[in-house]
Short mmCIF file of C-alpha atoms in Angstrom, two decimals:
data_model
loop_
_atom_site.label_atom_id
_atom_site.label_comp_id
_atom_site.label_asym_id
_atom_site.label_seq_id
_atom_site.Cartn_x
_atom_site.Cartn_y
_atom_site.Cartn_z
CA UNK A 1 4.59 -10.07 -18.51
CA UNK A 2 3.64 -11.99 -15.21
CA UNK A 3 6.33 -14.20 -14.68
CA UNK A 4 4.10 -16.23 -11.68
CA UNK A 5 2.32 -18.91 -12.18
CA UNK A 6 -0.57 -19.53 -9.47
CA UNK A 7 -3.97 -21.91 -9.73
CA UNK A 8 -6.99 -20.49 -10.90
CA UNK A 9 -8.87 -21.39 -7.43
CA UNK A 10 -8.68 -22.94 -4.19
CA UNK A 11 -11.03 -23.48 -1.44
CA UNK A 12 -10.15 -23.83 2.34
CA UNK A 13 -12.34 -24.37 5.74
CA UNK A 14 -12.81 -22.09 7.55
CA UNK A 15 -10.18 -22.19 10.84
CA UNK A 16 -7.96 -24.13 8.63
CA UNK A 17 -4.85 -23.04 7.25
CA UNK A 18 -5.30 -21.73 3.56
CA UNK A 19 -2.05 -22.62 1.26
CA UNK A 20 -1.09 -20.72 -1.81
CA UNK A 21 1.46 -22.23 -4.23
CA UNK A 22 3.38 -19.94 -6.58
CA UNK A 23 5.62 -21.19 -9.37
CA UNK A 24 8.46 -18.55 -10.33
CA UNK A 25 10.74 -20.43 -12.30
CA UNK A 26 12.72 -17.55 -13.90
CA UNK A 27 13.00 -15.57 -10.64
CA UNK A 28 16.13 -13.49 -11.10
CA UNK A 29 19.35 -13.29 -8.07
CA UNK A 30 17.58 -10.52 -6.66
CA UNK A 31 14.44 -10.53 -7.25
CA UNK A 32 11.96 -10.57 -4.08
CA UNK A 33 8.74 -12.35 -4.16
CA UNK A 34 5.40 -10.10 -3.10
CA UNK A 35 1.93 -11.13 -2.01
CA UNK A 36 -0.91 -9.06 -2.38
CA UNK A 37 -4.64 -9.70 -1.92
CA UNK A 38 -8.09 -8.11 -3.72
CA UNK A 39 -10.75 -8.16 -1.71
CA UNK A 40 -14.35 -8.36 -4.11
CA UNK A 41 -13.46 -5.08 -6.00
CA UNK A 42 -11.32 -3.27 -3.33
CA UNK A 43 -7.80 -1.97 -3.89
CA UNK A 44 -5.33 -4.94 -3.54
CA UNK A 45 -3.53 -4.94 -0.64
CA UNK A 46 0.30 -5.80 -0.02
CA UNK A 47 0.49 -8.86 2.75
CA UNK A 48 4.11 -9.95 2.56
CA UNK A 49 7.74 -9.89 0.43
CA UNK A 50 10.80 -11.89 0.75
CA UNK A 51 13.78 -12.75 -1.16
CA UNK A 52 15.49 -16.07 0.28
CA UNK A 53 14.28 -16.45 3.82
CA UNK A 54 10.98 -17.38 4.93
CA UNK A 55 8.77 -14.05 6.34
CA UNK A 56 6.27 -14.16 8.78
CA UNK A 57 4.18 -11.09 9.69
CA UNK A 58 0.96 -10.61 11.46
CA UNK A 59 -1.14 -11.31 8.46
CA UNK A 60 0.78 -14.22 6.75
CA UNK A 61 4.06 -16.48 6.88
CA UNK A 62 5.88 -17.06 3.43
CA UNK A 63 7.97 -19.80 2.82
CA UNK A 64 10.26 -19.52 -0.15
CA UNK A 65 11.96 -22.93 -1.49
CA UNK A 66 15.90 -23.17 -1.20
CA UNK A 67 16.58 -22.62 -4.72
CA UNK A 68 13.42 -19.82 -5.20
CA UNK A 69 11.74 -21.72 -8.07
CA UNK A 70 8.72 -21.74 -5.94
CA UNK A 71 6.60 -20.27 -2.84
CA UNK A 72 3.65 -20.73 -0.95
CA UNK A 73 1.81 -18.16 1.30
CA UNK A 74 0.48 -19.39 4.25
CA UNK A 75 -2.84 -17.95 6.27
CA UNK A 76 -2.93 -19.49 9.32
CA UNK A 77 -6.05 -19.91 10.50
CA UNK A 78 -8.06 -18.51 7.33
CA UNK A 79 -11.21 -16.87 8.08
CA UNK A 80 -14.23 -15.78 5.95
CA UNK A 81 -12.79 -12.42 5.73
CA UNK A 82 -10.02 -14.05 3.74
CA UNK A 83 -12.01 -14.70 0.91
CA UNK A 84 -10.27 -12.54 -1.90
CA UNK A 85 -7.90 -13.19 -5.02
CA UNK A 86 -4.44 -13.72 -3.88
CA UNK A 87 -1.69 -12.30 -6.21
CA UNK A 88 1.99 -13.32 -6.46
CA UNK A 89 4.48 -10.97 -8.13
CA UNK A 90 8.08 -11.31 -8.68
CA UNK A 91 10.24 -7.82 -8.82
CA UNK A 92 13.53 -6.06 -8.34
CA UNK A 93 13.49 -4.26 -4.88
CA UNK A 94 14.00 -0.91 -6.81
CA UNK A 95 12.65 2.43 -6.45
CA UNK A 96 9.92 2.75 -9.57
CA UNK A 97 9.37 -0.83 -10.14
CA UNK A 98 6.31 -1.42 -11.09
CA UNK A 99 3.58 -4.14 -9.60
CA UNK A 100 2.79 -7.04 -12.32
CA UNK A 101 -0.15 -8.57 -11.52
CA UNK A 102 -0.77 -11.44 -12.77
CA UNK A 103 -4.42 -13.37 -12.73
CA UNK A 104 -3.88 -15.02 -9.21
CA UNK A 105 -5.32 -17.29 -6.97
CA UNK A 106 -9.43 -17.18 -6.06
CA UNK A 107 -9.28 -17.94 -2.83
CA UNK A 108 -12.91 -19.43 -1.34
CA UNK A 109 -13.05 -19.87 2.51
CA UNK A 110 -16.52 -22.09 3.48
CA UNK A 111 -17.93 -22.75 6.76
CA UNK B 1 -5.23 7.84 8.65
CA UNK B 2 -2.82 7.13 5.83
CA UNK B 3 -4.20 6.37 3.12
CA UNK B 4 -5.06 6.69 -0.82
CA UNK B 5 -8.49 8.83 -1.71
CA UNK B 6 -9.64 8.30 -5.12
CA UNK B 7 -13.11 10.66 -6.44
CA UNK B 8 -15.74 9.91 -7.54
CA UNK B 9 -16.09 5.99 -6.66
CA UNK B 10 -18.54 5.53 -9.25
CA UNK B 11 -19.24 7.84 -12.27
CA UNK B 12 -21.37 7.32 -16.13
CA UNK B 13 -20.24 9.63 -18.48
CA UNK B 14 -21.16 9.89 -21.92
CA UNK B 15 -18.09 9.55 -25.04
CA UNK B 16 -16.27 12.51 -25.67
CA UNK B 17 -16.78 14.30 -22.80
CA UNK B 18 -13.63 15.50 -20.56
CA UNK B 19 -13.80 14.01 -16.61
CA UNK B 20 -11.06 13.96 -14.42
CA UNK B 21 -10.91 11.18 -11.54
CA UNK B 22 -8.95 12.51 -8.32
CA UNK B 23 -6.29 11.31 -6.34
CA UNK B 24 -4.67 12.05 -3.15
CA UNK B 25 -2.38 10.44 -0.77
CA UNK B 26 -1.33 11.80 2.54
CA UNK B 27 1.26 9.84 3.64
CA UNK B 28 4.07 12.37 1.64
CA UNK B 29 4.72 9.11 -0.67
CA UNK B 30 7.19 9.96 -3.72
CA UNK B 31 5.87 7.52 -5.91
CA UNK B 32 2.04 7.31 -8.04
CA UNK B 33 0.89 5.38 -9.88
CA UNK B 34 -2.78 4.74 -11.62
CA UNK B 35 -3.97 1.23 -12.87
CA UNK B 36 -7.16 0.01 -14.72
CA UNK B 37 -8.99 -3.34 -13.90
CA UNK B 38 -10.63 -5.21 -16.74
CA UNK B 39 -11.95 -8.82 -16.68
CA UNK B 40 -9.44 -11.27 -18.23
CA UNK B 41 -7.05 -8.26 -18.58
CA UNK B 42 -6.03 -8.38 -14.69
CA UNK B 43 -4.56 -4.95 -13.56
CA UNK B 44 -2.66 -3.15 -15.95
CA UNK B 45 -0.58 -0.07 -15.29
CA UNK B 46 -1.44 3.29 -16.83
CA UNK B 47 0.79 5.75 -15.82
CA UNK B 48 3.46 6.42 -13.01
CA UNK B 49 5.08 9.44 -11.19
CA UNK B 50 8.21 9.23 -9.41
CA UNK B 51 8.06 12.67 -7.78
CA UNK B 52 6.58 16.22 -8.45
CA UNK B 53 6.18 17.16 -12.21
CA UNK B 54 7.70 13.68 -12.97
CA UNK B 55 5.34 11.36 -15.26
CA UNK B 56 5.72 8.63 -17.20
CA UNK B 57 3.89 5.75 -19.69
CA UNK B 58 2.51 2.87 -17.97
CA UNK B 59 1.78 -0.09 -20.46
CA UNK B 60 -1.78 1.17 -21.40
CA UNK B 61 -1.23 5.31 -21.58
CA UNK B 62 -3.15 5.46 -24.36
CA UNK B 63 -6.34 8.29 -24.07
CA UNK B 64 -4.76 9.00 -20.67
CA UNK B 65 -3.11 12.03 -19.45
CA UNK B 66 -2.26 12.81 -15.83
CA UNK B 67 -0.31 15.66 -14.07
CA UNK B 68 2.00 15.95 -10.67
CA UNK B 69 2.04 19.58 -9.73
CA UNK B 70 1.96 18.71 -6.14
CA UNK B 71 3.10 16.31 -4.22
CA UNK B 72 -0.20 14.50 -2.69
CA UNK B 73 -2.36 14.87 -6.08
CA UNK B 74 -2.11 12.89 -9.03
CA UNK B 75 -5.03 13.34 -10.75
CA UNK B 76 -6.08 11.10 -14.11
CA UNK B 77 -7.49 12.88 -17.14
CA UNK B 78 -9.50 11.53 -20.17
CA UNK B 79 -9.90 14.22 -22.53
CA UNK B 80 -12.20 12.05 -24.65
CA UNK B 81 -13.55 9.10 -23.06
CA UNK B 82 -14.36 6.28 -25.19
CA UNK B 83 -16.64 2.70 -24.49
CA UNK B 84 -13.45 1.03 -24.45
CA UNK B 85 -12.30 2.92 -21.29
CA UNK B 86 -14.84 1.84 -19.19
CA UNK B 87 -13.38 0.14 -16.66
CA UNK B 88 -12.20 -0.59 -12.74
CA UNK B 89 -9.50 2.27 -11.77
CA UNK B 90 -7.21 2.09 -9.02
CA UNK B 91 -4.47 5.13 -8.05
CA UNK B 92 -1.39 3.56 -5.98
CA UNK B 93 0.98 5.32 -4.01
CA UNK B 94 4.30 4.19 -2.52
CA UNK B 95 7.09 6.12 -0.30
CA UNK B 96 9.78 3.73 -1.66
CA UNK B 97 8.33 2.60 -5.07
CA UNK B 98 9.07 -0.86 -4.45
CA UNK B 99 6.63 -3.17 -5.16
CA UNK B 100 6.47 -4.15 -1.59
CA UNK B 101 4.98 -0.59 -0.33
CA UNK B 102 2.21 0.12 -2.07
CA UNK B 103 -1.28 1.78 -1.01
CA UNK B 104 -4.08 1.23 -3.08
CA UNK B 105 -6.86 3.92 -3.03
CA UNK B 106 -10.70 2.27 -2.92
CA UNK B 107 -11.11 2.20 -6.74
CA UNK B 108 -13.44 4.50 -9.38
CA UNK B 109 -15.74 2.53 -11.36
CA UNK B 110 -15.61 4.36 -15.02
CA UNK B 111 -18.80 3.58 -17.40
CA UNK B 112 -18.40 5.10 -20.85
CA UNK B 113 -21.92 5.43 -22.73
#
């Protein structure tokens, strides 16, 4: 049902800024795009949602492309801490919608 | 704190006997939802609650029951628990049920001998 399409893996330095690419190539009108992140075997966690615009908040930025196809998620300054699997989900903004997760994006952060 | 409490964390059980796993939000959140975690399966929904004595099928309900009687609680129950239900298990609440507010509770490991 996932209708995202993320890489299996990506590693990132420490202090650098960690990129996460997210094909959505059938995104509907209004459909928003939502990041969430699993830490090890914790509860995923929402970090951002957007629907045209780019979003910035203090976790993340989000920069959607001009005709949606595609976004990435952007961490910063990506610390150890950010070492999780990174899930992008596409969905109506509608009460009862339910989360697809799809398999995401390991994220690996080295020193 | 706001947040999603989910009982026991970790729990064996044996098949065929009855175990309920617990949870409770406290942020007055309308929506509930439970999900299971399985290796190459990603997270799957189970069941979902918009509101008090308001349930409905997730995309894997089956061996599953829950219950809303109250607004915080949204317990999950396996009447019969079977191998194949041994899993990760993750209760989610949300005030607006869009996919943007959600609260994840901790996570019950489930192992079905």
């Amino acid at each position: 049902d996932a209708k995202t399409t993320q890489p299996p893996s990506m590693d990132c330095a420490e202090g650098r800024a960690a990129n996460l690419p997210c094909n959505h190539s059938t995104i509907s009108g209004n459909e928003y795009v939502y990041w969430y992140r699993q830490i090890h075997s914790q509860g995923p966690q929402y970090i951002i949602h957007g629907l045209k615009n780019n979003e910035t908040n203090e976790m993340a930025s989000l920069i959607i492309t001009e005709d949606r196809k595609s976004s990435t998620l952007i961490l910063p300054h990506a610390t150890l801490r950010d070492t999780a699997v990174y899930y992008c989900i596409v969905g109506y903004m509608e009460y009862g919608n339910k989360l697809v997760f799809g398999a995401g994006t390991i994220l690996r952060v080295k020193s | 704190e706001a947040q999603v409490t989910q009982n026991p964390r970790y729990l064996i059980t044996v098949t065929g006997k009855k175990l309920t796993v617990t949870c409770s939000q406290n942020m007055n959140h309308e929506y509930m939802s439970w999900y299971r975690q399985d290796p190459g399966l990603g997270l799957r929904q189970i069941y979902y609650s918009m509101n008090v004595e308001v349930t409905d099928k997730g995309d894997v309900p089956e061996g599953y029951k829950v219950s809303r009687k109250e607004k915080r609680n949204f317990p999950l129950i396996l009447e019969s628990p079977s191998p194949n239900q041994t899993s990760l298990y993750f209760c989610a609440s949300s005030s607006s049920g869009t996919a943007g507010g959600y609260t994840f509770g901790s996570g019950t490991r489930l192992t079905v001998v």
